[in-house]
Amino acid sequence: MAPRLCSISVAARRLLGGPGPRAGDVAAAAAARFYSKDNEGSWFRSLFVHKVDPRKDAHSTLLSKKETSNLYKIQFHNVKPEYLDAYNSLTEAVLPKLHLDEDYPCSLVGNWNTWYGEQDQAVHLWRFSGGYPALMDCMNKLKNNKEYLEFRRERSQMLLSRRNQLLLEFSFWNEPQPRLGPNIYELRTYKLKPGTMIEWGNNWARAIKYRQENQEAVGGFFSQIGELYVVHHLWAYKDLQSREETRNAAWRKRGWDENVYYTVPLVRHMESRIMIPLKISPLQ
């Protein structure tokens, strides 16, 4: 302890404008620096190093469904405005063939045009039953599908840009199932602060019960590949007025306000899209 106390007194004298250190003080201070450098348990290191117990499971393992191995892909296509009708017609002619072909381990979940939000945009949601192996199997087969390759070539001339993400579904959300319409859909996208996905999931696992009375909860997903720490919540409503009434009703339920209070600080950015389903969408 003596070397450490001596080094502290040297620093204190300097701050207080006292006399400079003696030779013994200098030697003691050097010893203290050596000790703190090489000894992980030193008091000095403990001031700056915060040790945490690492998690033994990724948040993808902790938050996703255990009973299924579904992987989802969401696609955002920004279409040239003058081509939107042609894009929709081409999409409706080709994509159902993949959805109905048993040789492809993929299925359409939903297809939409954005109504409010980014304009002239198409959103597609796919499910791959069997996870990453099913995704790779489907991709390899599509490389040899001449009709699909021609579809992509023709489609590319209609697009301004496109992007996608691979998603897993939260264990506490409903799995998206086909719906009769007419409905509008809201895709609420939350970009979270890195490291907050577990906390988000814990809060929403309790909060989802407040949003089930009108069967508006369609699906909840979080990104695995693409932009990370992104959450998508998909909701269905009869119309915009129904959406307003349903959301207001949630605020009258005790406990919903706590979910909002605890999750809002986790968000870096959020976006809402109101979407209209295409004719081929299983979610109508």
mmCIF file with all atom_site columns, C-alpha atoms in Angstrom, residues 46-134:
data_model
loop_
_atom_site.group_PDB
_atom_site.id
_atom_site.type_symbol
_atom_site.label_atom_id
_atom_site.label_alt_id
_atom_site.label_comp_id
_atom_site.label_asym_id
_atom_site.label_entity_id
_atom_site.label_seq_id
_atom_site.pdbx_PDB_ins_code
_atom_site.Cartn_x
_atom_site.Cartn_y
_atom_site.Cartn_z
_atom_site.occupancy
_atom_site.B_iso_or_equiv
_atom_site.pdbx_formal_charge
_atom_site.auth_seq_id
_atom_site.auth_comp_id
_atom_site.auth_asym_id
_atom_site.auth_atom_id
_atom_site.pdbx_PDB_model_num
ATOM 1  C CA . SER A 1 46  ? -10.342 -0.789  -11.670 1.00 0.00 ? 46  SER A CA 1
ATOM 2  C CA . LEU A 1 47  ? -11.144 2.910   -11.999 1.00 0.00 ? 47  LEU A CA 1
ATOM 3  C CA . PHE A 1 48  ? -11.199 2.644   -15.793 1.00 0.00 ? 48  PHE A CA 1
ATOM 4  C CA . VAL A 1 49  ? -12.081 -0.935  -16.666 1.00 0.00 ? 49  VAL A CA 1
ATOM 5  C CA . HIS A 1 50  ? -15.698 -2.011  -16.326 1.00 0.00 ? 50  HIS A CA 1
ATOM 6  C CA . LYS A 1 51  ? -15.941 -5.774  -16.507 1.00 0.00 ? 51  LYS A CA 1
ATOM 7  C CA . VAL A 1 52  ? -19.183 -7.371  -17.685 1.00 0.00 ? 52  VAL A CA 1
ATOM 8  C CA . ASP A 1 53  ? -20.205 -10.965 -17.977 1.00 0.00 ? 53  ASP A CA 1
ATOM 9  C CA . PRO A 1 54  ? -20.517 -11.807 -21.672 1.00 0.00 ? 54  PRO A CA 1
ATOM 10 C CA . ARG A 1 55  ? -23.772 -13.321 -22.904 1.00 0.00 ? 55  ARG A CA 1
ATOM 11 C CA . LYS A 1 56  ? -23.559 -16.954 -23.896 1.00 0.00 ? 56  LYS A CA 1
ATOM 12 C CA . ASP A 1 57  ? -26.384 -16.618 -26.459 1.00 0.00 ? 57  ASP A CA 1
ATOM 13 C CA . ALA A 1 58  ? -26.894 -14.172 -29.313 1.00 0.00 ? 58  ALA A CA 1
ATOM 14 C CA . HIS A 1 59  ? -30.062 -12.089 -29.210 1.00 0.00 ? 59  HIS A CA 1
ATOM 15 C CA . SER A 1 60  ? -31.208 -13.968 -32.323 1.00 0.00 ? 60  SER A CA 1
ATOM 16 C CA . THR A 1 61  ? -31.270 -17.149 -30.232 1.00 0.00 ? 61  THR A CA 1
ATOM 17 C CA . LEU A 1 62  ? -32.923 -15.540 -27.226 1.00 0.00 ? 62  LEU A CA 1
ATOM 18 C CA . LEU A 1 63  ? -35.676 -13.672 -29.088 1.00 0.00 ? 63  LEU A CA 1
ATOM 19 C CA . SER A 1 64  ? -36.634 -15.811 -32.099 1.00 0.00 ? 64  SER A CA 1
ATOM 20 C CA . LYS A 1 65  ? -39.084 -18.692 -32.281 1.00 0.00 ? 65  LYS A CA 1
ATOM 21 C CA . LYS A 1 66  ? -37.602 -22.028 -31.215 1.00 0.00 ? 66  LYS A CA 1
ATOM 22 C CA . GLU A 1 67  ? -40.312 -24.224 -32.700 1.00 0.00 ? 67  GLU A CA 1
ATOM 23 C CA . THR A 1 68  ? -39.739 -23.021 -36.286 1.00 0.00 ? 68  THR A CA 1
ATOM 24 C CA . SER A 1 69  ? -36.716 -22.374 -38.447 1.00 0.00 ? 69  SER A CA 1
ATOM 25 C CA . ASN A 1 70  ? -38.341 -19.723 -40.612 1.00 0.00 ? 70  ASN A CA 1
ATOM 26 C CA . LEU A 1 71  ? -36.213 -17.053 -42.205 1.00 0.00 ? 71  LEU A CA 1
ATOM 27 C CA . TYR A 1 72  ? -37.814 -13.984 -43.766 1.00 0.00 ? 72  TYR A CA 1
ATOM 28 C CA . LYS A 1 73  ? -36.641 -11.665 -46.500 1.00 0.00 ? 73  LYS A CA 1
ATOM 29 C CA . ILE A 1 74  ? -38.066 -8.184  -46.906 1.00 0.00 ? 74  ILE A CA 1
ATOM 30 C CA . GLN A 1 75  ? -37.475 -6.300  -50.150 1.00 0.00 ? 75  GLN A CA 1
ATOM 31 C CA . PHE A 1 76  ? -37.916 -2.583  -50.821 1.00 0.00 ? 76  PHE A CA 1
ATOM 32 C CA . HIS A 1 77  ? -38.116 -1.599  -54.495 1.00 0.00 ? 77  HIS A CA 1
ATOM 33 C CA . ASN A 1 78  ? -38.186 2.068   -55.434 1.00 0.00 ? 78  ASN A CA 1
ATOM 34 C CA . VAL A 1 79  ? -39.885 2.156   -58.821 1.00 0.00 ? 79  VAL A CA 1
ATOM 35 C CA . LYS A 1 80  ? -39.654 4.810   -61.505 1.00 0.00 ? 80  LYS A CA 1
ATOM 36 C CA . PRO A 1 81  ? -43.004 6.626   -61.209 1.00 0.00 ? 81  PRO A CA 1
ATOM 37 C CA . GLU A 1 82  ? -43.948 6.090   -64.839 1.00 0.00 ? 82  GLU A CA 1
ATOM 38 C CA . TYR A 1 83  ? -43.399 2.322   -64.497 1.00 0.00 ? 83  TYR A CA 1
ATOM 39 C CA . LEU A 1 84  ? -45.322 1.550   -61.317 1.00 0.00 ? 84  LEU A CA 1
ATOM 40 C CA . ASP A 1 85  ? -48.368 0.045   -63.056 1.00 0.00 ? 85  ASP A CA 1
ATOM 41 C CA . ALA A 1 86  ? -46.170 -2.021  -65.376 1.00 0.00 ? 86  ALA A CA 1
ATOM 42 C CA . TYR A 1 87  ? -44.072 -3.147  -62.421 1.00 0.00 ? 87  TYR A CA 1
ATOM 43 C CA . ASN A 1 88  ? -47.166 -4.311  -60.542 1.00 0.00 ? 88  ASN A CA 1
ATOM 44 C CA . SER A 1 89  ? -48.504 -6.195  -63.566 1.00 0.00 ? 89  SER A CA 1
ATOM 45 C CA . LEU A 1 90  ? -45.190 -7.954  -64.152 1.00 0.00 ? 90  LEU A CA 1
ATOM 46 C CA . THR A 1 91  ? -44.853 -8.839  -60.469 1.00 0.00 ? 91  THR A CA 1
ATOM 47 C CA . GLU A 1 92  ? -48.373 -10.242 -60.295 1.00 0.00 ? 92  GLU A CA 1
ATOM 48 C CA . ALA A 1 93  ? -47.728 -12.376 -63.367 1.00 0.00 ? 93  ALA A CA 1
ATOM 49 C CA . VAL A 1 94  ? -44.452 -13.996 -62.215 1.00 0.00 ? 94  VAL A CA 1
ATOM 50 C CA . LEU A 1 95  ? -44.113 -14.175 -58.430 1.00 0.00 ? 95  LEU A CA 1
ATOM 51 C CA . PRO A 1 96  ? -47.140 -16.414 -57.722 1.00 0.00 ? 96  PRO A CA 1
ATOM 52 C CA . LYS A 1 97  ? -45.521 -19.146 -59.828 1.00 0.00 ? 97  LYS A CA 1
ATOM 53 C CA . LEU A 1 98  ? -42.643 -19.326 -57.360 1.00 0.00 ? 98  LEU A CA 1
ATOM 54 C CA . HIS A 1 99  ? -45.031 -19.209 -54.436 1.00 0.00 ? 99  HIS A CA 1
ATOM 55 C CA . LEU A 1 100 ? -47.033 -22.178 -55.745 1.00 0.00 ? 100 LEU A CA 1
ATOM 56 C CA . ASP A 1 101 ? -44.092 -24.266 -57.014 1.00 0.00 ? 101 ASP A CA 1
ATOM 57 C CA . GLU A 1 102 ? -43.371 -26.977 -54.422 1.00 0.00 ? 102 GLU A CA 1
ATOM 58 C CA . ASP A 1 103 ? -39.801 -27.239 -55.703 1.00 0.00 ? 103 ASP A CA 1
ATOM 59 C CA . TYR A 1 104 ? -39.019 -23.849 -54.169 1.00 0.00 ? 104 TYR A CA 1
ATOM 60 C CA . PRO A 1 105 ? -38.821 -23.730 -50.332 1.00 0.00 ? 105 PRO A CA 1
ATOM 61 C CA . CYS A 1 106 ? -40.185 -20.187 -50.208 1.00 0.00 ? 106 CYS A CA 1
ATOM 62 C CA . SER A 1 107 ? -43.605 -18.606 -49.943 1.00 0.00 ? 107 SER A CA 1
ATOM 63 C CA . LEU A 1 108 ? -45.051 -15.151 -50.362 1.00 0.00 ? 108 LEU A CA 1
ATOM 64 C CA . VAL A 1 109 ? -46.165 -13.556 -47.115 1.00 0.00 ? 109 VAL A CA 1
ATOM 65 C CA . GLY A 1 110 ? -47.221 -10.181 -48.469 1.00 0.00 ? 110 GLY A CA 1
ATOM 66 C CA . ASN A 1 111 ? -46.818 -7.745  -51.367 1.00 0.00 ? 111 ASN A CA 1
ATOM 67 C CA . TRP A 1 112 ? -47.685 -4.067  -51.161 1.00 0.00 ? 112 TRP A CA 1
ATOM 68 C CA . ASN A 1 113 ? -47.365 -0.620  -52.651 1.00 0.00 ? 113 ASN A CA 1
ATOM 69 C CA . THR A 1 114 ? -46.591 2.161   -50.210 1.00 0.00 ? 114 THR A CA 1
ATOM 70 C CA . TRP A 1 115 ? -49.522 4.552   -49.939 1.00 0.00 ? 115 TRP A CA 1
ATOM 71 C CA . TYR A 1 116 ? -48.203 6.960   -47.317 1.00 0.00 ? 116 TYR A CA 1
ATOM 72 C CA . GLY A 1 117 ? -44.459 7.092   -46.821 1.00 0.00 ? 117 GLY A CA 1
ATOM 73 C CA . GLU A 1 118 ? -41.900 6.778   -49.591 1.00 0.00 ? 118 GLU A CA 1
ATOM 74 C CA . GLN A 1 119 ? -43.851 7.023   -52.833 1.00 0.00 ? 119 GLN A CA 1
ATOM 75 C CA . ASP A 1 120 ? -43.728 4.659   -55.833 1.00 0.00 ? 120 ASP A CA 1
ATOM 76 C CA . GLN A 1 121 ? -42.353 1.923   -53.630 1.00 0.00 ? 121 GLN A CA 1
ATOM 77 C CA . ALA A 1 122 ? -43.096 -1.812  -53.558 1.00 0.00 ? 122 ALA A CA 1
ATOM 78 C CA . VAL A 1 123 ? -42.529 -3.957  -50.464 1.00 0.00 ? 123 VAL A CA 1
ATOM 79 C CA . HIS A 1 124 ? -42.330 -7.756  -50.582 1.00 0.00 ? 124 HIS A CA 1
ATOM 80 C CA . LEU A 1 125 ? -42.077 -10.173 -47.672 1.00 0.00 ? 125 LEU A CA 1
ATOM 81 C CA . TRP A 1 126 ? -40.964 -13.798 -48.221 1.00 0.00 ? 126 TRP A CA 1
ATOM 82 C CA . ARG A 1 127 ? -40.740 -16.766 -45.866 1.00 0.00 ? 127 ARG A CA 1
ATOM 83 C CA . PHE A 1 128 ? -38.099 -19.484 -46.232 1.00 0.00 ? 128 PHE A CA 1
ATOM 84 C CA . SER A 1 129 ? -39.155 -22.604 -44.343 1.00 0.00 ? 129 SER A CA 1
ATOM 85 C CA . GLY A 1 130 ? -35.919 -24.221 -43.276 1.00 0.00 ? 130 GLY A CA 1
ATOM 86 C CA . GLY A 1 131 ? -33.795 -21.157 -42.604 1.00 0.00 ? 131 GLY A CA 1
ATOM 87 C CA . TYR A 1 132 ? -30.550 -20.404 -44.416 1.00 0.00 ? 132 TYR A CA 1
ATOM 88 C CA . PRO A 1 133 ? -30.309 -23.797 -46.206 1.00 0.00 ? 133 PRO A CA 1
ATOM 89 C CA . ALA A 1 134 ? -33.747 -23.156 -47.725 1.00 0.00 ? 134 ALA A CA 1
#
